[in-house]
GROMACS .gro file of N, CA and C in nm:
model
  492
    1MET      N    1   3.087  10.858   3.579
    1MET     CA    2   3.185  10.916   3.662
    1MET      C    3   3.169  11.084   3.672
    2ILE      N    4   3.218  11.147   3.805
    2ILE     CA    5   3.217  11.235   3.847
    2ILE      C    6   3.289  11.326   3.791
    3ALA      N    7   3.274  11.443   3.756
    3ALA     CA    8   3.359  11.567   3.644
    3ALA      C    9   3.443  11.637   3.749
    4ALA      N   10   3.552  11.671   3.728
    4ALA     CA   11   3.664  11.783   3.771
    4ALA      C   12   3.643  11.905   3.707
    5ARG      N   13   3.698  11.985   3.727
    5ARG     CA   14   3.659  12.131   3.716
    5ARG      C   15   3.818  12.171   3.777
    6ARG      N   16   3.920  12.271   3.639
    6ARG     CA   17   4.085  12.264   3.740
    6ARG      C   18   4.074  12.433   3.714
    7LEU      N   19   4.074  12.468   3.780
    7LEU     CA   20   4.089  12.606   3.814
    7LEU      C   21   4.175  12.672   3.880
    8SER      N   22   4.298  12.712   3.706
    8SER     CA   23   4.435  12.706   3.769
    8SER      C   24   4.464  12.913   3.715
    9LEU      N   25   4.561  12.950   3.815
    9LEU     CA   26   4.621  13.063   3.678
    9LEU      C   27   4.742  13.060   3.685
   10VAL      N   28   4.738  13.079   3.528
   10VAL     CA   29   4.796  13.060   3.402
   10VAL      C   30   4.836  13.159   3.396
   11PRO      N   31   4.927  13.197   3.415
   11PRO     CA   32   5.049  13.314   3.347
   11PRO      C   33   5.070  13.371   3.263
   12ASP      N   34   5.042  13.288   3.158
   12ASP     CA   35   5.101  13.267   3.063
   12ASP      C   36   4.995  13.248   2.895
   13GLY      N   37   4.922  13.157   2.974
   13GLY     CA   38   4.817  13.150   2.857
   13GLY      C   39   4.857  13.054   2.860
   14VAL      N   40   4.962  12.987   2.912
   14VAL     CA   41   4.926  12.816   2.826
   14VAL      C   42   4.923  12.714   2.949
   15HIS      N   43   4.835  12.611   2.901
   15HIS     CA   44   4.740  12.529   3.063
   15HIS      C   45   4.840  12.350   3.028
   16SER      N   46   4.852  12.324   3.091
   16SER     CA   47   4.861  12.171   3.121
   16SER      C   48   4.787  12.145   3.167
   17SER      N   49   4.798  11.967   3.270
   17SER     CA   50   4.659  11.919   3.312
   17SER      C   51   4.694  11.964   3.429
   18ALA      N   52   4.868  12.000   3.478
   18ALA     CA   53   4.845  12.071   3.664
   18ALA      C   54   5.021  12.107   3.624
   19PRO      N   55   4.990  12.231   3.685
   19PRO     CA   56   5.103  12.313   3.641
   19PRO      C   57   5.187  12.325   3.751
   20LYS      N   58   5.354  12.325   3.691
   20LYS     CA   59   5.469  12.307   3.709
   20LYS      C   60   5.477  12.318   3.855
   21ARG      N   61   5.569  12.281   3.948
   21ARG     CA   62   5.554  12.268   4.100
   21ARG      C   63   5.677  12.364   4.121
   22LYS      N   64   5.721  12.386   4.224
   22LYS     CA   65   5.870  12.524   4.181
   22LYS      C   66   5.951  12.434   4.248
   23ALA      N   67   6.034  12.413   4.236
   23ALA     CA   68   6.164  12.389   4.291
   23ALA      C   69   6.188  12.375   4.449
   24GLY      N   70   6.168  12.262   4.496
   24GLY     CA   71   6.169  12.298   4.651
   24GLY      C   72   6.102  12.301   4.711
   25ALA      N   73   5.972  12.279   4.619
   25ALA     CA   74   5.813  12.299   4.711
   25ALA      C   75   5.705  12.191   4.687
   26LEU      N   76   5.656  12.165   4.851
   26LEU     CA   77   5.565  12.039   4.842
   26LEU      C   78   5.453  12.085   4.808
   27ARG      N   79   5.355  12.006   4.704
   27ARG     CA   80   5.227  12.043   4.684
   27ARG      C   81   5.153  11.976   4.695
   28VAL      N   82   5.064  12.038   4.826
   28VAL     CA   83   4.971  12.009   4.887
   28VAL      C   84   4.816  12.060   4.876
   29ALA      N   85   4.737  11.994   4.935
   29ALA     CA   86   4.576  11.940   4.856
   29ALA      C   87   4.499  11.977   4.937
   30ILE      N   88   4.416  12.048   4.974
   30ILE     CA   89   4.338  12.107   5.115
   30ILE      C   90   4.199  12.081   5.116
   31ALA      N   91   4.088  11.959   5.158
   31ALA     CA   92   3.985  11.954   5.102
   31ALA      C   93   3.887  12.029   5.171
   32THR      N   94   3.782  12.136   5.090
   32THR     CA   95   3.738  12.272   5.118
   32THR      C   96   3.589  12.237   5.095
   33GLN      N   97   3.484  12.290   5.187
   33GLN     CA   98   3.311  12.285   5.106
   33GLN      C   99   3.368  12.449   5.093
   34ASP      N  100   3.420  12.525   5.175
   34ASP     CA  101   3.363  12.709   5.171
   34ASP      C  102   3.528  12.755   5.135
   35MET      N  103   3.623  12.677   5.066
   35MET     CA  104   3.779  12.807   4.989
   35MET      C  105   3.783  12.878   5.093
   36LYS      N  106   3.794  12.873   5.223
   36LYS     CA  107   3.844  12.932   5.365
   36LYS      C  108   3.914  12.883   5.451
   37SER      N  109   3.880  12.751   5.458
   37SER     CA  110   3.894  12.620   5.569
   37SER      C  111   3.872  12.434   5.550
   38LEU      N  112   4.014  12.398   5.593
   38LEU     CA  113   4.013  12.231   5.570
   38LEU      C  114   3.843  12.238   5.698
   39ASP      N  115   3.745  12.159   5.588
   39ASP     CA  116   3.647  12.184   5.686
   39ASP      C  117   3.577  12.050   5.603
   40ALA      N  118   3.649  11.969   5.529
   40ALA     CA  119   3.534  11.843   5.498
   40ALA      C  120   3.621  11.721   5.452
   41HIS      N  121   3.532  11.590   5.449
   41HIS     CA  122   3.643  11.475   5.403
   41HIS      C  123   3.664  11.446   5.309
   42PHE      N  124   3.731  11.355   5.259
   42PHE     CA  125   3.795  11.314   5.223
   42PHE      C  126   3.656  11.287   5.025
   43GLY      N  127   3.584  11.263   5.016
   43GLY     CA  128   3.501  11.162   4.998
   43GLY      C  129   3.353  11.298   4.948
   44SER      N  130   3.330  11.411   5.044
   44SER     CA  131   3.257  11.433   5.056
   44SER      C  132   3.260  11.586   5.062
   45ALA      N  133   3.419  11.631   4.934
   45ALA     CA  134   3.481  11.773   4.916
   45ALA      C  135   3.471  11.831   4.802
   46LYS      N  136   3.377  11.932   4.806
   46LYS     CA  137   3.342  11.970   4.707
   46LYS      C  138   3.483  12.017   4.597
   47ARG      N  139   3.583  12.052   4.680
   47ARG     CA  140   3.686  12.112   4.651
   47ARG      C  141   3.800  12.068   4.706
   48PHE      N  142   3.912  12.034   4.618
   48PHE     CA  143   4.085  12.049   4.695
   48PHE      C  144   4.109  12.229   4.617
   49VAL      N  145   4.200  12.276   4.699
   49VAL     CA  146   4.250  12.391   4.693
   49VAL      C  147   4.434  12.318   4.746
   50VAL      N  148   4.467  12.362   4.611
   50VAL     CA  149   4.579  12.327   4.574
   50VAL      C  150   4.693  12.394   4.586
   51TYR      N  151   4.815  12.329   4.688
   51TYR     CA  152   4.899  12.497   4.695
   51TYR      C  153   5.065  12.410   4.714
   52ASP      N  154   5.127  12.534   4.660
   52ASP     CA  155   5.288  12.512   4.618
   52ASP      C  156   5.322  12.550   4.758
   53VAL      N  157   5.407  12.459   4.891
   53VAL     CA  158   5.458  12.501   4.998
   53VAL      C  159   5.622  12.503   4.958
   54SER      N  160   5.697  12.625   5.037
   54SER     CA  161   5.788  12.629   5.057
   54SER      C  162   5.827  12.652   5.232
   55PRO      N  163   5.932  12.610   5.275
   55PRO     CA  164   5.973  12.678   5.413
   55PRO      C  165   6.025  12.812   5.377
   56ASP      N  166   5.945  12.900   5.300
   56ASP     CA  167   5.918  13.103   5.287
   56ASP      C  168   5.849  13.115   5.265
   57ASP      N  169   5.732  13.024   5.163
   57ASP     CA  170   5.613  13.101   5.102
   57ASP      C  171   5.542  13.001   5.092
   58TRP      N  172   5.399  12.993   5.057
   58TRP     CA  173   5.315  12.899   4.977
   58TRP      C  174   5.240  13.006   4.862
   59LYS      N  175   5.235  12.956   4.785
   59LYS     CA  176   5.132  12.975   4.696
   59LYS      C  177   5.055  12.931   4.584
   60LEU      N  178   4.879  12.953   4.591
   60LEU     CA  179   4.810  12.867   4.519
   60LEU      C  180   4.811  12.843   4.384
   61VAL      N  181   4.783  12.745   4.388
   61VAL     CA  182   4.863  12.639   4.202
   61VAL      C  183   4.725  12.666   4.099
   62GLU      N  184   4.624  12.611   4.201
   62GLU     CA  185   4.483  12.579   4.154
   62GLU      C  186   4.386  12.500   4.254
   63VAL      N  187   4.251  12.558   4.192
   63VAL     CA  188   4.091  12.460   4.246
   63VAL      C  189   4.073  12.366   4.181
   64LEU      N  190   4.044  12.257   4.201
   64LEU     CA  191   4.034  12.093   4.228
   64LEU      C  192   3.819  12.111   4.224
   65ASP      N  193   3.751  12.133   4.135
   65ASP     CA  194   3.595  12.118   4.219
   65ASP      C  195   3.499  12.014   4.094
   66PHE      N  196   3.400  11.988   4.240
   66PHE     CA  197   3.345  11.834   4.182
   66PHE      C  198   3.229  11.832   4.226
   67GLU      N  199   3.117  11.821   4.135
   67GLU     CA  200   2.999  11.817   4.138
   67GLU      C  201   2.898  11.722   4.213
   68ASP      N  202   2.995  11.632   4.184
   68ASP     CA  203   2.823  11.505   4.230
   68ASP      C  204   2.964  11.430   4.379
   69VAL      N  205   2.895  11.453   4.448
   69VAL     CA  206   3.009  11.435   4.605
   69VAL      C  207   2.953  11.335   4.672
   70SER      N  208   2.960  11.248   4.793
   70SER     CA  209   2.889  11.221   4.872
   70SER      C  210   2.884  11.314   4.978
   71ASP      N  211   2.817  11.253   5.123
   71ASP     CA  212   2.757  11.391   5.206
   71ASP      C  213   2.835  11.354   5.301
   72GLN      N  214   2.877  11.408   5.402
   72GLN     CA  215   2.977  11.426   5.515
   72GLN      C  216   2.995  11.263   5.581
   73SER      N  217   2.888  11.222   5.582
   73SER     CA  218   2.816  11.100   5.666
   73SER      C  219   2.882  10.976   5.581
   74GLY      N  220   2.951  11.029   5.452
   74GLY     CA  221   2.965  10.920   5.350
   74GLY      C  222   2.858  10.847   5.257
   75LYS      N  223   2.712  10.900   5.281
   75LYS     CA  224   2.654  10.857   5.157
   75LYS      C  225   2.704  10.858   5.017
   76HIS      N  226   2.684  10.783   4.921
   76HIS     CA  227   2.626  10.866   4.816
   76HIS      C  228   2.482  10.840   4.762
   77ARG      N  229   2.486  10.942   4.692
   77ARG     CA  230   2.340  10.968   4.571
   77ARG      C  231   2.321  10.906   4.473
   78ASN      N  232   2.426  10.821   4.431
   78ASN     CA  233   2.408  10.739   4.335
   78ASN      C  234   2.522  10.604   4.342
   79GLU      N  235   2.493  10.515   4.405
   79GLU     CA  236   2.607  10.444   4.431
   79GLU      C  237   2.708  10.383   4.275
   80ASP      N  238   2.646  10.373   4.203
   80ASP     CA  239   2.647  10.351   4.092
   80ASP      C  240   2.793  10.375   4.029
   81VAL      N  241   2.826  10.535   4.079
   81VAL     CA  242   2.914  10.662   4.041
   81VAL      C  243   3.094  10.627   4.147
   82ASP      N  244   3.145  10.594   4.051
   82ASP     CA  245   3.312  10.549   4.124
   82ASP      C  246   3.347  10.713   4.171
   83ARG      N  247   3.318  10.837   4.264
   83ARG     CA  248   3.375  10.934   4.338
   83ARG      C  249   3.510  10.940   4.320
   84ILE      N  250   3.601  10.818   4.389
   84ILE     CA  251   3.760  10.783   4.410
   84ILE      C  252   3.860  10.829   4.322
   85ASN      N  253   3.814  10.772   4.261
   85ASN     CA  254   3.950  10.751   4.125
   85ASN      C  255   3.936  10.863   4.030
   86PRO      N  256   3.837  10.952   3.997
   86PRO     CA  257   3.844  11.101   3.910
   86PRO      C  258   3.929  11.186   4.015
   87LYS      N  259   3.938  11.197   4.185
   87LYS     CA  260   3.907  11.238   4.245
   87LYS      C  261   4.142  11.229   4.281
   88VAL      N  262   4.143  11.120   4.272
   88VAL     CA  263   4.286  11.079   4.297
   88VAL      C  264   4.336  11.153   4.171
   89LYS      N  265   4.310  11.092   4.080
   89LYS     CA  266   4.350  11.111   3.907
   89LYS      C  267   4.368  11.308   3.920
   90ALA      N  268   4.270  11.322   3.974
   90ALA     CA  269   4.331  11.528   3.943
   90ALA      C  270   4.369  11.543   4.052
   91LEU      N  271   4.426  11.504   4.149
   91LEU     CA  272   4.547  11.505   4.282
   91LEU      C  273   4.662  11.468   4.274
   92GLU      N  274   4.656  11.405   4.117
   92GLU     CA  275   4.863  11.345   4.104
   92GLU      C  276   4.924  11.436   4.142
   93GLY      N  277   5.009  11.385   4.117
   93GLY     CA  278   5.118  11.514   4.076
   93GLY      C  279   5.128  11.622   4.303
   94CYS      N  280   5.028  11.591   4.375
   94CYS     CA  281   5.017  11.617   4.457
   94CYS      C  282   5.135  11.514   4.592
   95HIS      N  283   5.177  11.544   4.709
   95HIS     CA  284   5.240  11.542   4.772
   95HIS      C  285   5.154  11.491   4.906
   96LEU      N  286   5.134  11.627   4.995
   96LEU     CA  287   4.961  11.588   5.098
   96LEU      C  288   4.910  11.618   5.080
   97LEU      N  289   4.788  11.566   5.163
   97LEU     CA  290   4.607  11.567   5.131
   97LEU      C  291   4.588  11.583   5.294
   98PHE      N  292   4.544  11.703   5.328
   98PHE     CA  293   4.461  11.700   5.398
   98PHE      C  294   4.336  11.730   5.386
   99CYS      N  295   4.272  11.608   5.515
   99CYS     CA  296   4.124  11.638   5.513
   99CYS      C  297   4.052  11.545   5.665
  100LEU      N  298   3.945  11.655   5.720
  100LEU     CA  299   3.932  11.565   5.849
  100LEU      C  300   3.944  11.428   5.851
  101ALA      N  301   3.915  11.365   5.689
  101ALA     CA  302   3.855  11.225   5.723
  101ALA      C  303   3.862  11.123   5.581
  102ILE      N  304   3.894  11.008   5.576
  102ILE     CA  305   3.936  10.932   5.446
  102ILE      C  306   3.893  10.836   5.466
  103GLY      N  307   3.871  10.765   5.404
  103GLY     CA  308   3.790  10.605   5.448
  103GLY      C  309   3.961  10.518   5.418
  104GLY      N  310   3.891  10.417   5.432
  104GLY     CA  311   4.023  10.284   5.417
  104GLY      C  312   4.027  10.320   5.277
  105PRO      N  313   3.975  10.235   5.168
  105PRO     CA  314   3.992  10.213   4.985
  105PRO      C  315   4.005  10.390   4.932
  106SER      N  316   4.009  10.455   4.997
  106SER     CA  317   4.020  10.604   4.917
  106SER      C  318   4.163  10.603   5.004
  107ALA      N  319   4.171  10.580   5.109
  107ALA     CA  320   4.284  10.585   5.198
  107ALA      C  321   4.415  10.530   5.108
  108ALA      N  322   4.444  10.389   5.060
  108ALA     CA  323   4.447  10.326   4.985
  108ALA      C  324   4.506  10.322   4.853
  109ARG      N  325   4.442  10.420   4.750
  109ARG     CA  326   4.424  10.469   4.683
  109ARG      C  327   4.480  10.575   4.683
  110VAL      N  328   4.469  10.671   4.734
  110VAL     CA  329   4.564  10.827   4.760
  110VAL      C  330   4.733  10.773   4.794
  111VAL      N  331   4.738  10.701   4.902
  111VAL     CA  332   4.901  10.674   4.898
  111VAL      C  333   4.928  10.570   4.773
  112SER      N  334   4.839  10.525   4.676
  112SER     CA  335   4.959  10.441   4.567
  112SER      C  336   4.925  10.568   4.497
  113ALA      N  337   4.906  10.691   4.511
  113ALA     CA  338   4.878  10.785   4.397
  113ALA      C  339   5.064  10.830   4.457
  114LYS      N  340   5.099  10.802   4.555
  114LYS     CA  341   5.224  10.871   4.642
  114LYS      C  342   5.126  11.002   4.660
  115ILE      N  343   5.053  11.004   4.712
  115ILE     CA  344   4.985  11.073   4.790
  115ILE      C  345   4.995  11.082   4.966
  116HIS      N  346   5.059  11.139   5.053
  116HIS     CA  347   5.057  11.127   5.193
  116HIS      C  348   4.916  11.206   5.256
  117PRO      N  349   4.846  11.121   5.322
  117PRO     CA  350   4.748  11.175   5.298
  117PRO      C  351   4.767  11.234   5.460
  118ILE      N  352   4.682  11.350   5.563
  118ILE     CA  353   4.680  11.324   5.646
  118ILE      C  354   4.576  11.403   5.701
  119LYS      N  355   4.485  11.329   5.832
  119LYS     CA  356   4.429  11.421   5.914
  119LYS      C  357   4.402  11.430   5.992
  120VAL      N  358   4.306  11.547   6.009
  120VAL     CA  359   4.237  11.660   6.079
  120VAL      C  360   4.166  11.635   6.168
  121SER      N  361   4.154  11.673   6.300
  121SER     CA  362   4.026  11.652   6.331
  121SER      C  363   3.928  11.694   6.412
  122ASP      N  364   3.977  11.814   6.373
  122ASP     CA  365   3.867  11.965   6.377
  122ASP      C  366   3.894  11.993   6.241
  123PRO      N  367   3.802  12.162   6.170
  123PRO     CA  368   3.798  12.226   6.116
  123PRO      C  369   3.924  12.310   6.145
  124GLN      N  370   3.948  12.419   6.077
  124GLN     CA  371   4.082  12.483   6.017
  124GLN      C  372   4.139  12.563   5.942
  125LEU      N  373   4.145  12.674   5.979
  125LEU     CA  374   4.151  12.798   5.843
  125LEU      C  375   4.246  12.757   5.778
  126ILE      N  376   4.217  12.763   5.602
  126ILE     CA  377   4.385  12.692   5.525
  126ILE      C  378   4.500  12.709   5.580
  127GLU      N  379   4.485  12.927   5.571
  127GLU     CA  380   4.617  12.994   5.634
  127GLU      C  381   4.675  12.905   5.704
  128ASP      N  382   4.597  12.827   5.857
  128ASP     CA  383   4.665  12.850   5.982
  128ASP      C  384   4.749  12.637   5.897
  129VAL      N  385   4.731  12.569   5.843
  129VAL     CA  386   4.720  12.462   5.788
  129VAL      C  387   4.836  12.549   5.706
  130LEU      N  388   4.868  12.570   5.574
  130LEU     CA  389   4.987  12.624   5.537
  130LEU      C  390   5.072  12.674   5.648
  131SER      N  391   5.012  12.729   5.734
  131SER     CA  392   5.170  12.778   5.781
  131SER      C  393   5.219  12.694   5.902
  132ARG      N  394   5.128  12.603   5.949
  132ARG     CA  395   5.210  12.483   5.989
  132ARG      C  396   5.363  12.391   5.931
  133THR      N  397   5.294  12.348   5.779
  133THR     CA  398   5.339  12.340   5.681
  133THR      C  399   5.500  12.382   5.674
  134ARG      N  400   5.484  12.529   5.660
  134ARG     CA  401   5.556  12.582   5.582
  134ARG      C  402   5.660  12.630   5.726
  135ALA      N  403   5.605  12.560   5.781
  135ALA     CA  404   5.672  12.580   5.956
  135ALA      C  405   5.717  12.466   6.012
  136MET      N  406   5.687  12.329   6.006
  136MET     CA  407   5.700  12.197   5.951
  136MET      C  408   5.908  12.206   5.841
  137LEU      N  409   5.914  12.257   5.747
  137LEU     CA  410   5.950  12.272   5.639
  137LEU      C  411   6.071  12.315   5.660
  138ARG      N  412   6.027  12.422   5.767
  138ARG     CA  413   6.143  12.544   5.793
  138ARG      C  414   6.253  12.482   5.901
  139THR      N  415   6.189  12.386   5.974
  139THR     CA  416   6.237  12.307   6.126
  139THR      C  417   6.296  12.188   6.086
  140THR      N  418   6.348  12.087   6.158
  140THR     CA  419   6.388  11.954   6.160
  140THR      C  420   6.228  11.900   6.140
  141PRO      N  421   6.218  11.862   5.963
  141PRO     CA  422   6.054  11.766   5.948
  141PRO      C  423   6.109  11.635   6.002
  142PRO      N  424   5.984  11.630   6.093
  142PRO     CA  425   5.949  11.478   6.069
  142PRO      C  426   6.015  11.348   5.975
  143PRO      N  427   6.021  11.195   6.003
  143PRO     CA  428   6.085  11.152   5.935
  143PRO      C  429   5.953  11.101   5.869
  144TRP      N  430   5.889  11.126   5.809
  144TRP     CA  431   5.765  11.034   5.716
  144TRP      C  432   5.714  11.205   5.665
  145LEU      N  433   5.741  11.283   5.649
  145LEU     CA  434   5.781  11.438   5.585
  145LEU      C  435   5.932  11.394   5.520
  146ARG      N  436   5.996  11.399   5.607
  146ARG     CA  437   6.121  11.389   5.528
  146ARG      C  438   6.136  11.274   5.380
  147LYS      N  439   6.064  11.162   5.436
  147LYS     CA  440   6.059  11.053   5.313
  147LYS      C  441   5.945  11.164   5.204
  148VAL      N  442   5.850  11.224   5.229
  148VAL     CA  443   5.790  11.267   5.131
  148VAL      C  444   5.863  11.362   5.037
  149LEU      N  445   5.974  11.452   5.165
  149LEU     CA  446   6.041  11.580   5.072
  149LEU      C  447   6.158  11.481   4.944
  150THR      N  448   6.191  11.377   5.033
  150THR     CA  449   6.289  11.305   4.929
  150THR      C  450   6.220  11.266   4.828
  151GLU      N  451   6.096  11.213   4.816
  151GLU     CA  452   6.049  11.140   4.722
  151GLU      C  453   5.994  11.267   4.630
  152ALA      N  454   6.002  11.371   4.680
  152ALA     CA  455   5.969  11.523   4.550
  152ALA      C  456   6.043  11.541   4.512
  153GLY      N  457   6.166  11.531   4.573
  153GLY     CA  458   6.299  11.581   4.491
  153GLY      C  459   6.321  11.705   4.531
  154ALA      N  460   6.213  11.771   4.681
  154ALA     CA  461   6.278  11.833   4.722
  154ALA      C  462   6.434  11.879   4.853
  155ILE      N  463   6.417  11.752   4.896
  155ILE     CA  464   6.590  11.767   4.945
  155ILE      C  465   6.625  11.640   4.937
  156GLU      N  466   6.761  11.633   4.921
  156GLU     CA  467   6.880  11.522   4.873
  156GLU      C  468   6.845  11.388   5.009
  157LYS      N  469   6.816  11.263   4.935
  157LYS     CA  470   6.837  11.174   5.041
  157LYS      C  471   6.991  11.154   5.136
  158LYS      N  472   6.907  11.157   5.206
  158LYS     CA  473   7.120  11.134   5.375
  158LYS      C  474   7.143  11.027   5.373
  159PRO      N  475   7.279  10.973   5.326
  159PRO     CA  476   7.333  10.820   5.342
  159PRO      C  477   7.317  10.800   5.501
  160PHE      N  478   7.298  10.687   5.492
  160PHE     CA  479   7.229  10.607   5.616
  160PHE      C  480   7.276  10.704   5.757
  161ASP      N  481   7.427  10.652   5.777
  161ASP     CA  482   7.518  10.707   5.852
  161ASP      C  483   7.517  10.783   5.889
  162GLU      N  484   7.416  10.954   5.854
  162GLU     CA  485   7.352  11.070   5.841
  162GLU      C  486   7.298  11.094   5.961
  163GLU      N  487   7.187  11.030   5.874
  163GLU     CA  488   7.042  11.064   5.937
  163GLU      C  489   7.039  11.001   6.140
  164ASP      N  490   6.951  11.114   6.153
  164ASP     CA  491   6.926  11.113   6.344
  164ASP      C  492   6.873  11.018   6.349
   0.00000   0.00000   0.00000
């Protein structure tokens, strides 16, 4: 089993498994190798940066660091090690997961953990991903995002007759 290290900002010195989410914010995880860009596939990501994103701002919550990862082609160094479950467990509490690619079995486990995976075709700056997410929250979010926001308790569910 691969180990995850949690690097969190803890203002009061008390640490739980995952810091509390700001009310009305979405918890967003971004797969990264360099801590600057969304530049990794789910299986090969050495790190996931986790932010709380609201319509007004975003805040770094924690960084999840993994030692034993697949290479970008999906090949594993050691076939006997489960790389998916520790990552999914570490990402619990996140609502969105941005990555360059994610395989079917990994995506199924992520979705069953109530995390919405979003594949991005090309590497891009983390700041750009966060800005676009914040802009979607400020405007009329697409239906899939409204569902995520409702499940996260960030917005109230509208009655059927009020939906667009």
